[in-house]
PDB file of C-alpha atoms and ligand atoms in Angstrom:
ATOM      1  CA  UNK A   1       6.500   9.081  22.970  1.00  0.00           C
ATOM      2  CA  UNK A   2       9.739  10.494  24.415  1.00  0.00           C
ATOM      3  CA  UNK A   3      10.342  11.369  20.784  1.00  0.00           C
ATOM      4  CA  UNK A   4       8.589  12.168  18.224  1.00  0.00           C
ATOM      5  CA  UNK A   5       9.014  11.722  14.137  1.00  0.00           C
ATOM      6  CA  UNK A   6       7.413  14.541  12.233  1.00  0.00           C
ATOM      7  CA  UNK A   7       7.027  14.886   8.404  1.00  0.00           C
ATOM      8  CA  UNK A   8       7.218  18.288   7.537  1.00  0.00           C
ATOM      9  CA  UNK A   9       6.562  17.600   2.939  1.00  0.00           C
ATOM     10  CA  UNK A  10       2.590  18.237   3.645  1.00  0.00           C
ATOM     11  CA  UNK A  11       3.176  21.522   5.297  1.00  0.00           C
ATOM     12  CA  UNK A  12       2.396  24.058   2.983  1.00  0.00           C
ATOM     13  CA  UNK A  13       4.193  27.860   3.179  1.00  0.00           C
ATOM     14  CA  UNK A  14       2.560  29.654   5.734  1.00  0.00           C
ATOM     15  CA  UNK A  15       0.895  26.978   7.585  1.00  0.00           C
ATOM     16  CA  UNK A  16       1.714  26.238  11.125  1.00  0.00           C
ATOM     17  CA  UNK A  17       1.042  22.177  11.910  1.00  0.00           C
ATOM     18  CA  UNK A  18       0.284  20.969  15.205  1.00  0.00           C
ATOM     19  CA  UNK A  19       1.728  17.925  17.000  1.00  0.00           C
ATOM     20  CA  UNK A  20       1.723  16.640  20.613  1.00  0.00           C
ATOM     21  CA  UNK A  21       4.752  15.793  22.420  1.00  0.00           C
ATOM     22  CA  UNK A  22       4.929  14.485  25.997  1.00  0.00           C
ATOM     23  CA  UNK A  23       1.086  15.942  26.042  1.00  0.00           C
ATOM     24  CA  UNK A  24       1.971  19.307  25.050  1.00  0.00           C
ATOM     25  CA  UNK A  25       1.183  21.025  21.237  1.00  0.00           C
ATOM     26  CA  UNK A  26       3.921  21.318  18.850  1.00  0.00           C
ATOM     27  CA  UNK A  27       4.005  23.869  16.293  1.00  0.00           C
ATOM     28  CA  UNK A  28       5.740  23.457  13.358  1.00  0.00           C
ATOM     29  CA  UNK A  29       5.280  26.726  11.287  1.00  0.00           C
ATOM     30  CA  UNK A  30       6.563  26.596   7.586  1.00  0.00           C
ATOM     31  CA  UNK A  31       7.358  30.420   7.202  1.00  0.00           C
ATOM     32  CA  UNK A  32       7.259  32.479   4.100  1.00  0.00           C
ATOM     33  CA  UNK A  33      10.184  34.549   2.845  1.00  0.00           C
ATOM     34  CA  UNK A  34       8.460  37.726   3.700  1.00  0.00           C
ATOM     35  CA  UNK A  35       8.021  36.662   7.279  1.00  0.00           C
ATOM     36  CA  UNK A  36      11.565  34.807   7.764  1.00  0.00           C
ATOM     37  CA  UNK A  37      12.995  38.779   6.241  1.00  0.00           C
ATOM     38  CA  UNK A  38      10.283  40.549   9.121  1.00  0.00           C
ATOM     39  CA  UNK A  39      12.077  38.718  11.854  1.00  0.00           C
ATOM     40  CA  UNK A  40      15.086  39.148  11.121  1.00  0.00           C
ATOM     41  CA  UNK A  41      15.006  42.873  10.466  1.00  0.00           C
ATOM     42  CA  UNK A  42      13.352  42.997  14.144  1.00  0.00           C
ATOM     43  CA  UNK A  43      15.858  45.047  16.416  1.00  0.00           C
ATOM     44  CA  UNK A  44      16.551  42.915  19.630  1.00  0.00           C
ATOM     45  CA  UNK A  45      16.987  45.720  22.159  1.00  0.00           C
ATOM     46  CA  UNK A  46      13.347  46.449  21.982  1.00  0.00           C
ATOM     47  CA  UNK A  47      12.127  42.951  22.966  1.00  0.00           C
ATOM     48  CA  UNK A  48      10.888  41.938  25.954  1.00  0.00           C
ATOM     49  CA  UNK A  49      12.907  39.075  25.910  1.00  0.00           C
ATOM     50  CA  UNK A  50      15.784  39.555  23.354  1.00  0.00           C
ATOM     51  CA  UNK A  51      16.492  36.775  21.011  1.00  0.00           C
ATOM     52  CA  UNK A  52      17.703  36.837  17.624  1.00  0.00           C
ATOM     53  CA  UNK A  53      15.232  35.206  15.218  1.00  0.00           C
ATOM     54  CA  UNK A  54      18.543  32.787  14.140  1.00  0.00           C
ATOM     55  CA  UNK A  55      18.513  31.403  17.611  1.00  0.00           C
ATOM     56  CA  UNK A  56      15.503  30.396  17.781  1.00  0.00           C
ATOM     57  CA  UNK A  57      15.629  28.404  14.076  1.00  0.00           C
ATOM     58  CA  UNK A  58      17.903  25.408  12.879  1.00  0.00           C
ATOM     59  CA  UNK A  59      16.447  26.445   9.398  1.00  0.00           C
ATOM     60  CA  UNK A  60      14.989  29.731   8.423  1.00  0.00           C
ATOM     61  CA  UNK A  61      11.913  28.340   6.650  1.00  0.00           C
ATOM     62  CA  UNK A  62      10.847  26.278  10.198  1.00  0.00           C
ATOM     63  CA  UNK A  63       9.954  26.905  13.002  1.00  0.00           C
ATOM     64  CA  UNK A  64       9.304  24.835  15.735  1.00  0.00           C
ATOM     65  CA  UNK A  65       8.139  25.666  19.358  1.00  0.00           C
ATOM     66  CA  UNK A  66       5.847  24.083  22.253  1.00  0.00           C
ATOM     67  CA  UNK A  67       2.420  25.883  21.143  1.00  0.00           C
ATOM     68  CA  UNK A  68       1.557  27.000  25.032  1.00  0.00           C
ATOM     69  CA  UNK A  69       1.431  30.633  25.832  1.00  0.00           C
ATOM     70  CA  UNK A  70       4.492  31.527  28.710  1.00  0.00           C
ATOM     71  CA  UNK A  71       1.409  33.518  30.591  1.00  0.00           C
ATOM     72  CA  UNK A  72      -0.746  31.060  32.279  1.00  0.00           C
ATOM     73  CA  UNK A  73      -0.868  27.906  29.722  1.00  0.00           C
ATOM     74  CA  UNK A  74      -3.516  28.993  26.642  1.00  0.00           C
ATOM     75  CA  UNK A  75      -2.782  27.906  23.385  1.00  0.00           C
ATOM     76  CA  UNK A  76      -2.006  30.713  20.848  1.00  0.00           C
ATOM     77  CA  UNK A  77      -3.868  31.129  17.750  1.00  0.00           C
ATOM     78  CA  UNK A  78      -1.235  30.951  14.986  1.00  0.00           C
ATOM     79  CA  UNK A  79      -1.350  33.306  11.924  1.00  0.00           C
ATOM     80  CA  UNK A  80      -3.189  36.035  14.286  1.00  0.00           C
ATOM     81  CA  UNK A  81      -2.830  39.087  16.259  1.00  0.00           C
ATOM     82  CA  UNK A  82      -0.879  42.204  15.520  1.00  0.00           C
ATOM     83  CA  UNK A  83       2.361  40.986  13.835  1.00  0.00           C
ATOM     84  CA  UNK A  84       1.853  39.345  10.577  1.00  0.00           C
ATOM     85  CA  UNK A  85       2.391  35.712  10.475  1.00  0.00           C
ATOM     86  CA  UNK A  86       2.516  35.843  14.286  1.00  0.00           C
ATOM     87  CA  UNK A  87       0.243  34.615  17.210  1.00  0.00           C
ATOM     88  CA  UNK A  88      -2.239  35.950  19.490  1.00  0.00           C
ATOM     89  CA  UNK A  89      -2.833  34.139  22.708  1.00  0.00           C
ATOM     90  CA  UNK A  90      -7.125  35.090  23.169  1.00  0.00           C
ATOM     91  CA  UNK A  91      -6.657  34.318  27.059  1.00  0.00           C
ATOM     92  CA  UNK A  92      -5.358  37.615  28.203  1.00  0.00           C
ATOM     93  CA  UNK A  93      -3.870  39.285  24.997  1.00  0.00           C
ATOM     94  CA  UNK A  94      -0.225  38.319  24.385  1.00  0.00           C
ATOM     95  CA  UNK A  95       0.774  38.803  20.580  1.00  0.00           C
ATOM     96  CA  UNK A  96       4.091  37.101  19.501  1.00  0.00           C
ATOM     97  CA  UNK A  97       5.540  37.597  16.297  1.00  0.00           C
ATOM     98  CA  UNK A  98       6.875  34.802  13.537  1.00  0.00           C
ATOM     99  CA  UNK A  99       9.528  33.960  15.471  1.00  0.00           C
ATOM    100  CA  UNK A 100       6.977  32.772  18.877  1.00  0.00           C
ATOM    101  CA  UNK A 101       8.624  36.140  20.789  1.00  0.00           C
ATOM    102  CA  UNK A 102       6.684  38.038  22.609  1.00  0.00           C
ATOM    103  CA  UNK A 103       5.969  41.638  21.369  1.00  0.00           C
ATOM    104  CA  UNK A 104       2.685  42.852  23.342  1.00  0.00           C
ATOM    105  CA  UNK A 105       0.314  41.284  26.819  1.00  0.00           C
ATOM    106  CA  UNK A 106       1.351  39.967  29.478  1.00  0.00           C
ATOM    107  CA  UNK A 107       3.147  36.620  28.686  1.00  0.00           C
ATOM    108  CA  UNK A 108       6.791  37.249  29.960  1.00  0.00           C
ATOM    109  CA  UNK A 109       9.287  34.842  28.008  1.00  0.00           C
ATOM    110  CA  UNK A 110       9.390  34.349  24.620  1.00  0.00           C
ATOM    111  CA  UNK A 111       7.375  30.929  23.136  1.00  0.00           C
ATOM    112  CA  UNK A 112       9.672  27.543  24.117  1.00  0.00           C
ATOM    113  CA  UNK A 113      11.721  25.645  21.955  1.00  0.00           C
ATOM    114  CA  UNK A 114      11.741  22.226  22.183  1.00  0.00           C
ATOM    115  CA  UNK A 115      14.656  19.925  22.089  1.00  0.00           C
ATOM    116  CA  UNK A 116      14.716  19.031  18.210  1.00  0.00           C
ATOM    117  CA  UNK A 117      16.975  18.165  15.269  1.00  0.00           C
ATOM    118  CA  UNK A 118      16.584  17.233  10.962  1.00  0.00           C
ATOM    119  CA  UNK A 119      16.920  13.532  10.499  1.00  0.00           C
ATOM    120  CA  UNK A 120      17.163  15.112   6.611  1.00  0.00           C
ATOM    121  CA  UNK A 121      15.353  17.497   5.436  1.00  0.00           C
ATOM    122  CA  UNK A 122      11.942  16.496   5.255  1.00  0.00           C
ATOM    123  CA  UNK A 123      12.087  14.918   8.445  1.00  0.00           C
ATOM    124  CA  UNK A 124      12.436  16.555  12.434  1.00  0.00           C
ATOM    125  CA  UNK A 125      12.979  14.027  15.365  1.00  0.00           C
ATOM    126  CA  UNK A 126      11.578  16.214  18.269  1.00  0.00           C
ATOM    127  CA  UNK A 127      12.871  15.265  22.047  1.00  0.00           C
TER     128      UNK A 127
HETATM  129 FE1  FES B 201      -1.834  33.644  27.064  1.00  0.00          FE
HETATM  130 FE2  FES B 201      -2.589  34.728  29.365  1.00  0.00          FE
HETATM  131  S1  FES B 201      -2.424  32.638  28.885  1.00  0.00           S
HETATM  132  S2  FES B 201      -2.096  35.719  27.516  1.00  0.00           S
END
């Protein structure tokens, strides 16, 4: 379980799947067009923690990211909260948008990205 094998063919657009690696949720979110084009119109310099939505993707259509709020450990609610296609952490109120950054509450850092790479492209080896 150091690494992980994930099929992403039964992931429909707009759904975000959730795995476990080393004990903790993955999220693998397949994103629309419309939200891949929100994130990267987002301007940077107003983010909490600025990071361009390309370097936080290997491929526009996925992304993947440990599923635990930076705050104190909940597990966001994908496809919720105040940014379309984002997440909303219900702990203490942290909203991140479709690229897992951070846009309102308290959580300080943007959502992690795991260590991950396309064995082809249908396939992610996580770890
Ligand atoms: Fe997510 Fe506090 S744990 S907002």
């Amino acid at each position: 379980e150091a690494q992980v094998e994930i099929k992403l063919q039964n992931i429909n657009v707009g759904k975000v799947s959730i795995f476990k690696w080393r004990g903790k949720p993955i999220f693998v979110y397949h994103r629309s067009q419309a939200v891949i084009e929100q994130e990267r119109q987002t301007d940077v310099m107003k983010l909490r923690d600025p990071e361009t939505d390309e370097q936080r993707v290997k491929r526009p259509e996925w992304l993947v990211m440990i599923g635990i709020c930076t705050h104190l450990g909940c597990i966001p609610i994908p496809n919720s909260g105040i940014i379309h296609g984002g997440f909303y952490c219900p702990c203490h109120g942290s909203h991140f948008d479709g690229a897992g950054r951070i846009r309102k509450g308290p959580a300080p850092t943007n959502l992690e990205i795991p260590e991950y790479r396309f064995l082809d492209d249908s396939t992610i080896l996580i770890g």
